[in-house]
mmCIF file of C-alpha atoms in Angstrom:
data_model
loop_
_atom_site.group_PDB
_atom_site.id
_atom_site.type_symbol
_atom_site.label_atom_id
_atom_site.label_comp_id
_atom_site.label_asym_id
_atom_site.label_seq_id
_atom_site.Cartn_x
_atom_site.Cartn_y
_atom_site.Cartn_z
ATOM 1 C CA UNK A 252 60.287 150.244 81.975
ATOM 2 C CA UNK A 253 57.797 149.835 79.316
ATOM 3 C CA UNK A 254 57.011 152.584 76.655
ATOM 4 C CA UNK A 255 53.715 152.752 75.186
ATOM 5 C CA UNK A 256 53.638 153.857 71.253
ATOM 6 C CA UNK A 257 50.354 153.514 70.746
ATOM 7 C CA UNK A 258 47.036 151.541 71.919
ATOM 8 C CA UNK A 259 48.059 147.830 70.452
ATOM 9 C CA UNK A 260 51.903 148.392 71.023
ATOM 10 C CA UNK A 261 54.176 148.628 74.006
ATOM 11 C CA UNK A 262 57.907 148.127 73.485
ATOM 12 C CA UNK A 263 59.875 146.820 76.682
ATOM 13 C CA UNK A 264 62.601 149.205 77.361
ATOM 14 C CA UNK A 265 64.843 147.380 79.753
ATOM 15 C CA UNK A 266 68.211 148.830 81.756
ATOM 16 C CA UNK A 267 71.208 147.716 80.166
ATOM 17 C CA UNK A 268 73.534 145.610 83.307
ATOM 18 C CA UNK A 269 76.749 146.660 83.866
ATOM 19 C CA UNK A 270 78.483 144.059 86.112
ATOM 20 C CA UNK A 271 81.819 145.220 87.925
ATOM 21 C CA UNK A 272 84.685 144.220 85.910
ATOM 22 C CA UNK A 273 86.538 142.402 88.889
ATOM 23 C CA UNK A 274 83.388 139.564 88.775
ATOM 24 C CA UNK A 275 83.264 139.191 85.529
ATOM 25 C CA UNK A 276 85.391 135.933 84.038
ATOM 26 C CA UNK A 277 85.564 134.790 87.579
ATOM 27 C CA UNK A 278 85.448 130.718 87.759
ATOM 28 C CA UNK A 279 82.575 128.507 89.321
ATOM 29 C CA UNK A 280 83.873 127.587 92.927
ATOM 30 C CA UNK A 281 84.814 124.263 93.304
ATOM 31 C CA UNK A 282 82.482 123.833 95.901
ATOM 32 C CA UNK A 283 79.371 124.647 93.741
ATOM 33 C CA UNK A 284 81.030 122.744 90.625
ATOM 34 C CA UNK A 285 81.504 119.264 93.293
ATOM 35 C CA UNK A 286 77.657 120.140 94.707
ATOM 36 C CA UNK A 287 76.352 120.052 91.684
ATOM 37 C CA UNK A 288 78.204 116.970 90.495
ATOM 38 C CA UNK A 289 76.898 115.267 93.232
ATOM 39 C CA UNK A 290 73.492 116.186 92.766
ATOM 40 C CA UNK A 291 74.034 114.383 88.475
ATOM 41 C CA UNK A 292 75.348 111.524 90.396
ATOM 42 C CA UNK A 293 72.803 111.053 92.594
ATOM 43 C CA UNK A 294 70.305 111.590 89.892
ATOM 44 C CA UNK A 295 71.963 109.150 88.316
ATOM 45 C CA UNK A 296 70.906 106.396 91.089
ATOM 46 C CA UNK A 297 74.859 106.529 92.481
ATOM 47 C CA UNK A 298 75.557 106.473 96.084
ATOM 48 C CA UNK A 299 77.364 109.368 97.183
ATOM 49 C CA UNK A 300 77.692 111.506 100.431
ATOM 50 C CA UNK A 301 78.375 115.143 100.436
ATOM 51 C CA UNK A 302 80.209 116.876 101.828
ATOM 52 C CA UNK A 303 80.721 119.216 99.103
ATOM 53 C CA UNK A 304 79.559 122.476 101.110
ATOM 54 C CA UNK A 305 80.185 121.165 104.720
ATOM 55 C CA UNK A 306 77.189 119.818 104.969
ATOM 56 C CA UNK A 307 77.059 116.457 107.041
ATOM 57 C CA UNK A 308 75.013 113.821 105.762
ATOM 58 C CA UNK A 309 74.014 112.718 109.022
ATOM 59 C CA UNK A 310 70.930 113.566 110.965
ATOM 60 C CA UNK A 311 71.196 116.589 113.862
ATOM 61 C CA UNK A 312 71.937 115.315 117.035
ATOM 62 C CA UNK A 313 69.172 115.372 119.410
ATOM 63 C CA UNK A 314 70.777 117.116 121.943
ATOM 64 C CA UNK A 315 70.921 120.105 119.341
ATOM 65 C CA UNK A 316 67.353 119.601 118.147
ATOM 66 C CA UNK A 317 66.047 119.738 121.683
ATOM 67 C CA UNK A 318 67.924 122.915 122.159
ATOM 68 C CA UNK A 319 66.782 124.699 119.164
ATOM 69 C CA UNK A 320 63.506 124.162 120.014
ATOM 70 C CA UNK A 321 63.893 125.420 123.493
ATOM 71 C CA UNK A 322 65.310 128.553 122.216
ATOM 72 C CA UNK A 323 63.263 128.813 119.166
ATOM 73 C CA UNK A 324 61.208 131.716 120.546
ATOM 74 C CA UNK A 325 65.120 133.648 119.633
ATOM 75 C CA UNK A 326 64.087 135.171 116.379
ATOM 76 C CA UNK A 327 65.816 138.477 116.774
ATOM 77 C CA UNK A 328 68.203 139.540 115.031
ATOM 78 C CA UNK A 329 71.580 140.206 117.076
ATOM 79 C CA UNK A 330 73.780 142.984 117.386
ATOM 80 C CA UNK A 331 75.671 143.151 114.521
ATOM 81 C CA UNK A 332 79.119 143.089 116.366
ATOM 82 C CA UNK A 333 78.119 139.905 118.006
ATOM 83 C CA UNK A 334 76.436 139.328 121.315
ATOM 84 C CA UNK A 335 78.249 141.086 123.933
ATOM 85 C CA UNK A 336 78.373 138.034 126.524
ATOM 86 C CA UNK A 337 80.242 136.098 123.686
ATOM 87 C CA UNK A 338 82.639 139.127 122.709
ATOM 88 C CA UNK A 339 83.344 139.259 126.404
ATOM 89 C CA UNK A 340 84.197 135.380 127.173
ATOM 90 C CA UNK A 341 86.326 135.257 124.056
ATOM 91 C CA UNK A 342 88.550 138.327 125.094
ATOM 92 C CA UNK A 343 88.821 136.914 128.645
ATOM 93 C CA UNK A 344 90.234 133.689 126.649
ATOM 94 C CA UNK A 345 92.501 134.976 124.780
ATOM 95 C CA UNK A 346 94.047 137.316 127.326
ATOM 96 C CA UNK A 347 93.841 134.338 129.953
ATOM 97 C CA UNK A 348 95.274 131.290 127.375
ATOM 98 C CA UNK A 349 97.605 133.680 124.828
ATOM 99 C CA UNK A 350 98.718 136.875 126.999
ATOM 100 C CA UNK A 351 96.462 138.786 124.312
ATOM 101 C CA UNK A 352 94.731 142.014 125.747
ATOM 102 C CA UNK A 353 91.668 143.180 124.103
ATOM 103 C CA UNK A 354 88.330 144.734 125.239
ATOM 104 C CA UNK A 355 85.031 142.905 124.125
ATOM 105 C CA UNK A 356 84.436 145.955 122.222
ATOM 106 C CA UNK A 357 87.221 145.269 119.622
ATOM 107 C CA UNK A 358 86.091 141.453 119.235
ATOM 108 C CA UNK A 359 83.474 141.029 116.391
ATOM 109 C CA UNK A 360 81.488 137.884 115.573
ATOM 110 C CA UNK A 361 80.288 136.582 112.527
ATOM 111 C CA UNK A 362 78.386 133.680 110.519
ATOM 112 C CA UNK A 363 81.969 132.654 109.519
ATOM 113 C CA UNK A 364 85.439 133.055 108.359
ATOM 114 C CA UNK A 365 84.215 133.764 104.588
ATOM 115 C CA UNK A 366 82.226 136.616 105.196
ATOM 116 C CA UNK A 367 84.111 137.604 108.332
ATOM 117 C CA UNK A 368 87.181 137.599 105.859
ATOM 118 C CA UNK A 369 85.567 139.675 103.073
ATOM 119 C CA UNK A 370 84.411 142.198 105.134
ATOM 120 C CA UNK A 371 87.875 142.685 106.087
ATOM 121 C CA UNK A 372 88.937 142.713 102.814
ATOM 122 C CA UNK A 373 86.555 145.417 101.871
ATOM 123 C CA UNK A 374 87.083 147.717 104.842
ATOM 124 C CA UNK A 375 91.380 147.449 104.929
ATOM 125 C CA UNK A 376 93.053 149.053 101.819
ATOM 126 C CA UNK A 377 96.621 147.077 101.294
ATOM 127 C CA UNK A 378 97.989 144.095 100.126
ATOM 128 C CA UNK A 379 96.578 141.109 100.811
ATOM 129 C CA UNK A 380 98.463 137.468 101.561
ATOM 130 C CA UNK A 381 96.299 134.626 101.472
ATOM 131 C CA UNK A 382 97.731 131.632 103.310
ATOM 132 C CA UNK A 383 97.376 127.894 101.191
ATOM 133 C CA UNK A 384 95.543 125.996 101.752
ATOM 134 C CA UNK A 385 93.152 128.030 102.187
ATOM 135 C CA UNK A 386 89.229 128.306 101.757
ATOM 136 C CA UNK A 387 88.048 128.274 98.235
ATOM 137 C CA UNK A 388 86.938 131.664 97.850
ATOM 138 C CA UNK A 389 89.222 133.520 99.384
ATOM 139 C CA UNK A 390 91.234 134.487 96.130
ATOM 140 C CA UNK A 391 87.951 134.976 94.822
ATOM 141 C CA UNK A 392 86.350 137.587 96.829
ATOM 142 C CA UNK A 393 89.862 139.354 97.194
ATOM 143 C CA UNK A 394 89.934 139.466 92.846
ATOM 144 C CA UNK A 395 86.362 141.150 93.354
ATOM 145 C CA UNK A 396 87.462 143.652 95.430
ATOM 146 C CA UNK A 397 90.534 144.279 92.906
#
């Protein structure tokens, strides 16, 4: 917000930030602090390959490139639960392989076991055991949920 005083001065009035108090003094993850140590390394003419974030240094397979093209007209965004089809086939798996019976509508999907783990973090009140080894941001997100 800017406050005007008179014609030749404007003073900038900007909103103090108040971040939570569970992020702050939280520690870089290790997988940002090894990604970016790579990156100096490799500015530094080394020869390195990362797989700092999970991210393979080899090319896509073709087999996958062919069929993301093919299904590149899929631009939607999905249900948020997960496609149904999916939530289905892995309920029928786990009741078939494991004896464990759920309905497709209690089987939720997501981009992966970090965010998938957070959100259950954030919606279940309780303690919380997280196994080791374990995912480097696990104790992480549960310290910024408090």
């Amino acid at each position: 917000m800017n406050i005007l005083v008179d014609e030749k001065t404007t003073v900038r009035n900007t909103p103090s930030i108040n971040l939570n108090l569970n992020v702050r003094g939280l520690k870089t993850s290790a997988t940002l602090a090894i990604n970016e140590l790579s990156a100096e390394l490799l500015a530094e003419g080394r020869d390195i390959i990362k797989f700092g974030f999970g991210q393979s240094p080899f090319p896509v397979a073709a087999p996958v490139v062919e069929a993301l093209q093919e299904n590149a007209y899929q631009k939607d965004y999905l249900p948020v639960k997960g496609l149904y089809a999916l939530r289905e086939t892995i309920a029928e798996y786990h009741c078939r392989k494991h004896g464990i019976k759920r309905k497709a509508e209690n089987v939720v999907i997501g981009p992966g076991s970090k965010e998938l783990m957070f959100l259950v973090q954030l919606a279940y009140y309780g303690d919380l055991v997280i196994p080791t080894p374990s995912w480097v941001s696990y104790a992480p997100q549960a310290q910024i949920i408090g």
